Tab-separated table of C-alpha atoms in Angstrom:
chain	number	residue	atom	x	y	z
A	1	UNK	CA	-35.433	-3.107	3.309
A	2	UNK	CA	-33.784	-5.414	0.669
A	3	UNK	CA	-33.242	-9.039	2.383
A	4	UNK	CA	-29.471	-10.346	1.415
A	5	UNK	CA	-29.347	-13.631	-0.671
A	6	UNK	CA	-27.292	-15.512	1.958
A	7	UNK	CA	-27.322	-14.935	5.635
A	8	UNK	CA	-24.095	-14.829	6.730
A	9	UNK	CA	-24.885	-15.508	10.254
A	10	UNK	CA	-25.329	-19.061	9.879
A	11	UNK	CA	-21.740	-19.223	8.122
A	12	UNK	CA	-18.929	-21.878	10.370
A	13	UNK	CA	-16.164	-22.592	8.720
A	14	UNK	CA	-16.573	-25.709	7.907
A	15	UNK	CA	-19.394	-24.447	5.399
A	16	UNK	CA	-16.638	-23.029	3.504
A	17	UNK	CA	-17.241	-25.576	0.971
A	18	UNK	CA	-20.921	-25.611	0.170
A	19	UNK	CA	-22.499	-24.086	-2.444
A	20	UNK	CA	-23.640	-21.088	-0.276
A	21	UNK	CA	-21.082	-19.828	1.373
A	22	UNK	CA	-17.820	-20.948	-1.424
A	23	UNK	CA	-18.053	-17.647	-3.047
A	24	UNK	CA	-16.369	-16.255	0.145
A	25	UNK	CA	-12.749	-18.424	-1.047
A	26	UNK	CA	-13.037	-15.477	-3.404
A	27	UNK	CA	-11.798	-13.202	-0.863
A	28	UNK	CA	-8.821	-15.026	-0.027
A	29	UNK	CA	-7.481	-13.998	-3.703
A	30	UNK	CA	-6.892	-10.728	-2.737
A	31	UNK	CA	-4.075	-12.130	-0.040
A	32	UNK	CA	-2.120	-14.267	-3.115
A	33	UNK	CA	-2.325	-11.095	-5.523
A	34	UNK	CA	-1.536	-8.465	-3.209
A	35	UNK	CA	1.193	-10.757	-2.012
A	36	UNK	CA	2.245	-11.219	-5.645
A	37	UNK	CA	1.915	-8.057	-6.316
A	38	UNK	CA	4.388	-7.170	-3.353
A	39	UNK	CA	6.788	-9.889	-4.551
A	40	UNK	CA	7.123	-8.258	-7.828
A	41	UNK	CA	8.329	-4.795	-6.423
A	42	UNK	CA	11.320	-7.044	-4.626
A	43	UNK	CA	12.233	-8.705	-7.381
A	44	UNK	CA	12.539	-5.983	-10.247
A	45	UNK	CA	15.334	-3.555	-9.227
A	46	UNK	CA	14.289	0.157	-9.752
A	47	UNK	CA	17.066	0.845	-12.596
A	48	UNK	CA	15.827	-2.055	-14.532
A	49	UNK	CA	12.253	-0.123	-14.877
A	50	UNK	CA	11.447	1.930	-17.851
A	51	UNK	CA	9.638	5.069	-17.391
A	52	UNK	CA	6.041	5.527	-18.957
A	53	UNK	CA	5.812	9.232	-20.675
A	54	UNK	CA	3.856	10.555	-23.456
A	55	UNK	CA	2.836	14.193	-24.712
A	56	UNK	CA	-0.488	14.103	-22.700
A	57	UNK	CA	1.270	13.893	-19.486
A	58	UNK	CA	2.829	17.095	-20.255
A	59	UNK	CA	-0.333	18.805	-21.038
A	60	UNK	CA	-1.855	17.297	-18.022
A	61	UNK	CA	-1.456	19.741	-14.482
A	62	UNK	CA	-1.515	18.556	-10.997
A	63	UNK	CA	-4.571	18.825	-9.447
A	64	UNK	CA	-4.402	17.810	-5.744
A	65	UNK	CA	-8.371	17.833	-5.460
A	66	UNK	CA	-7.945	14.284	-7.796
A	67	UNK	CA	-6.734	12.633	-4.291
A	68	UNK	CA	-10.622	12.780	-3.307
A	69	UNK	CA	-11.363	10.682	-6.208
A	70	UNK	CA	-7.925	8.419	-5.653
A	71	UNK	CA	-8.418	7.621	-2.108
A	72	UNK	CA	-12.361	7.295	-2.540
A	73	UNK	CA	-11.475	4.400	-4.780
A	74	UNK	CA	-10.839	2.112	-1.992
A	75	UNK	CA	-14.405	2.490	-0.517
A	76	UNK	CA	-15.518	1.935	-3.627
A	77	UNK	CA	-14.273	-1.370	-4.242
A	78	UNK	CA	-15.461	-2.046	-0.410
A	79	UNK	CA	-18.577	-1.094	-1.300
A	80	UNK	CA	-19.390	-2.149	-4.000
A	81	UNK	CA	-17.984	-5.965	-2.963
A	82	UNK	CA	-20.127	-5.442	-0.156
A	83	UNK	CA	-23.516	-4.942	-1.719
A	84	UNK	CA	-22.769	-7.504	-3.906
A	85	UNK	CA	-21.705	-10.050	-1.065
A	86	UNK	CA	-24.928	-8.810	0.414
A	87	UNK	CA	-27.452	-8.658	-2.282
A	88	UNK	CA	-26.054	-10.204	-5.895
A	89	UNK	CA	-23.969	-13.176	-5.332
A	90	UNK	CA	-23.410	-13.681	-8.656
A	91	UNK	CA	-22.160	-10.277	-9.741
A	92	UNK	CA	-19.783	-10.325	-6.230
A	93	UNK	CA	-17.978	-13.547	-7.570
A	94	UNK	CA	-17.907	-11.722	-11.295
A	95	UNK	CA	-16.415	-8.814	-10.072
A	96	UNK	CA	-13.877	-10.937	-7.960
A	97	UNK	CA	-12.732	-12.755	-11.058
A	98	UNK	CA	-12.162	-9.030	-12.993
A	99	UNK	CA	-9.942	-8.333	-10.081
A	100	UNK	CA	-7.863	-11.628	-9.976
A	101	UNK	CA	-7.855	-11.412	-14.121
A	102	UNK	CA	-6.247	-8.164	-13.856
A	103	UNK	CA	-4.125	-8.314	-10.543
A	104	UNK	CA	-2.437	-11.434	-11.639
A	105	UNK	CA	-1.914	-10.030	-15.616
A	106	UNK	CA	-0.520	-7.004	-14.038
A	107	UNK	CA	1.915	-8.938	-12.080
A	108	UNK	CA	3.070	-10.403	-14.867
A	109	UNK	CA	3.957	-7.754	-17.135
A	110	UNK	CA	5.058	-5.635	-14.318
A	111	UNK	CA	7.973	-8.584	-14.000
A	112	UNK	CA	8.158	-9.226	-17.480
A	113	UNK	CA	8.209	-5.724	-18.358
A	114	UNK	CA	9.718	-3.546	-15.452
A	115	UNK	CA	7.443	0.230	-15.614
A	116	UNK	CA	7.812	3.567	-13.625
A	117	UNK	CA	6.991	6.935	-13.567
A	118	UNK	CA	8.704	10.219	-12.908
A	119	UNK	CA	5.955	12.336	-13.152
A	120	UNK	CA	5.585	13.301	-9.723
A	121	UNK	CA	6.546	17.390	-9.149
A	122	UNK	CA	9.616	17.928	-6.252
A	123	UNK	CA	7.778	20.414	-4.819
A	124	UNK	CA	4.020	20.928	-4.564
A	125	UNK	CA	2.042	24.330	-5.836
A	126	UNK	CA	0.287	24.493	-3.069
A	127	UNK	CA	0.387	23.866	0.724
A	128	UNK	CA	-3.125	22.526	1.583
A	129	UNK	CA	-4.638	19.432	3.415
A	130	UNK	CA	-5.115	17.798	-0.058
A	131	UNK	CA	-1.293	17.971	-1.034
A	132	UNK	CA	-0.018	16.714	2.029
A	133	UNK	CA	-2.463	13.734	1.650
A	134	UNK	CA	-0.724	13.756	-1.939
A	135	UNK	CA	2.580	13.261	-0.005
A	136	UNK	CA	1.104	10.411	2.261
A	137	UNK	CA	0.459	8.514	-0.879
A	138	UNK	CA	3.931	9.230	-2.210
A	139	UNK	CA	5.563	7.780	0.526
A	140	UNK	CA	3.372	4.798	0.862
A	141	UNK	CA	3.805	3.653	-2.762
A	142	UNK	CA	6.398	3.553	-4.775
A	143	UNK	CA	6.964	4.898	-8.199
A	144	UNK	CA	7.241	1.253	-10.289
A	145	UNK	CA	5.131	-1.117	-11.201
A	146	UNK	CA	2.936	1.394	-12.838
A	147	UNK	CA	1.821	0.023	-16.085
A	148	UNK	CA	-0.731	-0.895	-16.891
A	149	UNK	CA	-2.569	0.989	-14.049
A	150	UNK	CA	-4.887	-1.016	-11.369
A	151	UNK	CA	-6.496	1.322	-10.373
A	152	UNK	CA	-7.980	2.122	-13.775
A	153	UNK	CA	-8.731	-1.068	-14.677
A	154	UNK	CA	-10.369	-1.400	-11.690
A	155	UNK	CA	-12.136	1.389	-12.183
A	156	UNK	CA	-13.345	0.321	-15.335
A	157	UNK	CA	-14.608	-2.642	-13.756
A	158	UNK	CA	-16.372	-1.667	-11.137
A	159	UNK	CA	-18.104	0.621	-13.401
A	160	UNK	CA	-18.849	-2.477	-16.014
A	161	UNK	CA	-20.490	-4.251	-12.878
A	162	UNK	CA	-22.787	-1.595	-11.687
A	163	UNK	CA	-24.492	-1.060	-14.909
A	164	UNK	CA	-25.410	-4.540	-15.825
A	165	UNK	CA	-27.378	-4.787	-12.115
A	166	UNK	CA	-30.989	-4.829	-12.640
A	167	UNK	CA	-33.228	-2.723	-9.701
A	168	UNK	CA	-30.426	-0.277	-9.287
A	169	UNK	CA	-32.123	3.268	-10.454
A	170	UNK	CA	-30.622	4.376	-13.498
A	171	UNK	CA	-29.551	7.543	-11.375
A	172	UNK	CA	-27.516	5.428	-8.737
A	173	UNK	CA	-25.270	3.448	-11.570
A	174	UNK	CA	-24.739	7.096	-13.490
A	175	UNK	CA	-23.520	8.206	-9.806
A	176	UNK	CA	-20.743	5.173	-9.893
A	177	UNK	CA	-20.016	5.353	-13.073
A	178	UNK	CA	-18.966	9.088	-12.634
A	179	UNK	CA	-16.966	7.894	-9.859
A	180	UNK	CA	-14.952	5.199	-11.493
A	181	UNK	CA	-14.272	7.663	-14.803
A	182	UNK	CA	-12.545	10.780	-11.915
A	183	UNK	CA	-10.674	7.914	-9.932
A	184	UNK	CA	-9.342	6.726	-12.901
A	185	UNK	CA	-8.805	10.540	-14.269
A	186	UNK	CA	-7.353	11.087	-10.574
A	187	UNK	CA	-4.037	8.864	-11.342
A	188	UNK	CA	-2.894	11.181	-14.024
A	189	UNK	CA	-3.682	14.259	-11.916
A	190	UNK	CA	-2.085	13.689	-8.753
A	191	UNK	CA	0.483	12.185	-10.845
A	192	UNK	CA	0.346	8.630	-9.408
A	193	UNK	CA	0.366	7.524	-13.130
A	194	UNK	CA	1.272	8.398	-16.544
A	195	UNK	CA	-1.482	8.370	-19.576
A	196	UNK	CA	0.461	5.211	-20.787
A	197	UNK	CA	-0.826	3.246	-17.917
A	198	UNK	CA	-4.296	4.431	-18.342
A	199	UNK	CA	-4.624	3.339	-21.569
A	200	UNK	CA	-2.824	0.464	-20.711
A	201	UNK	CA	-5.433	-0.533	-18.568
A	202	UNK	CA	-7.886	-0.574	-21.108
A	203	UNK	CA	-7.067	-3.821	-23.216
A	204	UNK	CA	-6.511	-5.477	-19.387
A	205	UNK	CA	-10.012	-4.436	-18.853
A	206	UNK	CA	-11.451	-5.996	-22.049
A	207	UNK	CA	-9.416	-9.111	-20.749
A	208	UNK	CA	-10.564	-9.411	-17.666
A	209	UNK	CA	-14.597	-8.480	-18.225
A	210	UNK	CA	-14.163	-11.658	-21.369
A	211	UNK	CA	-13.314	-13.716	-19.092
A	212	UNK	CA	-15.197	-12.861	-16.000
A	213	UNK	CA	-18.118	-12.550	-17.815
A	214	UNK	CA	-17.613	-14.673	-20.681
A	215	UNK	CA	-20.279	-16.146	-23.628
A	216	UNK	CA	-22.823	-17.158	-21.322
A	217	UNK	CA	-23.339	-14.137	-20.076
A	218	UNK	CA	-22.556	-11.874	-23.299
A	219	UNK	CA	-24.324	-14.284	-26.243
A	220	UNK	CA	-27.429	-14.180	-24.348
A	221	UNK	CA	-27.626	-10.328	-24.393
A	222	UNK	CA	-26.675	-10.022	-28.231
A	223	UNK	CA	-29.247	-12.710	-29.476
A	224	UNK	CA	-32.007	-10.655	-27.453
A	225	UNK	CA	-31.042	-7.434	-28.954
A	226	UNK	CA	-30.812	-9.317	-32.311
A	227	UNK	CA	-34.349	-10.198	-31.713
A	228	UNK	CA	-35.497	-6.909	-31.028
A	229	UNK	CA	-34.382	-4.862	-34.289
């Protein structure tokens, strides 16, 4: 069984500070930008937003089974901030730094830039367990402050972070990977977002991993491949 880099049982308070346990003040980010994130829907008025369409959302149909993918998104950030917690320090307080990058981005130009989308059909196709669960996330989340789309970019992220961990089987990071490209499919699908705020999310991705991961870790890699051809 793999042994964790820090034991977490010997963690007080007090040891917030010191060098092992400070990577846990990463978690508190996710109070500030969901709370900013909140703020935001106050402060920008519904009829101030402009609504995100483009062709592809047309040609894209609602597939209900996409809420699998959407809702499996959450344990996948769990997860995969838990293993890293557990196992790679360094590629949990990475990963954190994606997320702030692109929570507190977002905020901004959902403020500066006021988004919805109208995509969402009045009635559903079908009456299933999977539609209703549609409806649950309808009614718990509004239509605005859509682009670009967090959950993409997350996506992306996530992604980005399992496939630069070493003695992770090739087969396991393929498996995520997968994942993260149908959660971020499922937002057009279930029509939580339109293609405008997936490839929105893109650039905010490229952002985010420059910064989170930055020259030292990125020069490094390119001077080794250099070396090899």
């Amino acid at each position: 069984m793999k042994k964790p880099e820090v034991n977490y049982l010997e963690f007080r308070l007090r040891k917030l500070n010191t060098p092992q346990f400070s990577h846990l003040k990463l978690l508190l980010a996710w109070f500030a930008c969901l709370g900013l994130f909140f703020l935001s829907e106050l402060l920008v008025p519904p009829e101030r937003c402009t609504p995100m369409h483009i062709f592809l959302d047309d040609w894209i149909p609602f597939q209900e089974i996409f809420v699998l993918a959407y809702v499996g998104w959450f344990l996948l950030i769990a997860g995969s901030l838990g293993y890293f917690l557990l196992y790679r320090v360094e590629s949990f307080r990475r990963l954190q730094i994606f997320f702030i990058v692109c929570q507190l981005v977002a905020v901004v130009v959902y403020v500066a830039f006021p988004s919805c989308q109208e995509l969402r059909p009045e009635t559903f196709p079908r009456d299933n367990v999977l539609t209703r669960l549609v409806g649950l996330l309808y009614s718990a989340d509004t239509n605005t402050g859509v682009c670009p789309s967090l959950h993409v970019a997350f996506s992306f992220g996530i992604a980005s972070a399992w496939l630069k961990e070493k003695g992770v089987p090739g087969w396991g990071k393929w498996l995520v990977v997968i994942f993260c490209v149908l959660a971020a499919l499922s937002t057009m699908f279930i029509k939580q977002h339109s293609a405008v705020d997936f490839f929105a999310a893109i650039p905010l991705s490229l952002l985010a991993e420059g910064i989170a991961y930055g020259k030292g870790y990125w020069l490094p890699k390119m001077k080794n491949a250099a070396l090899r051809n």
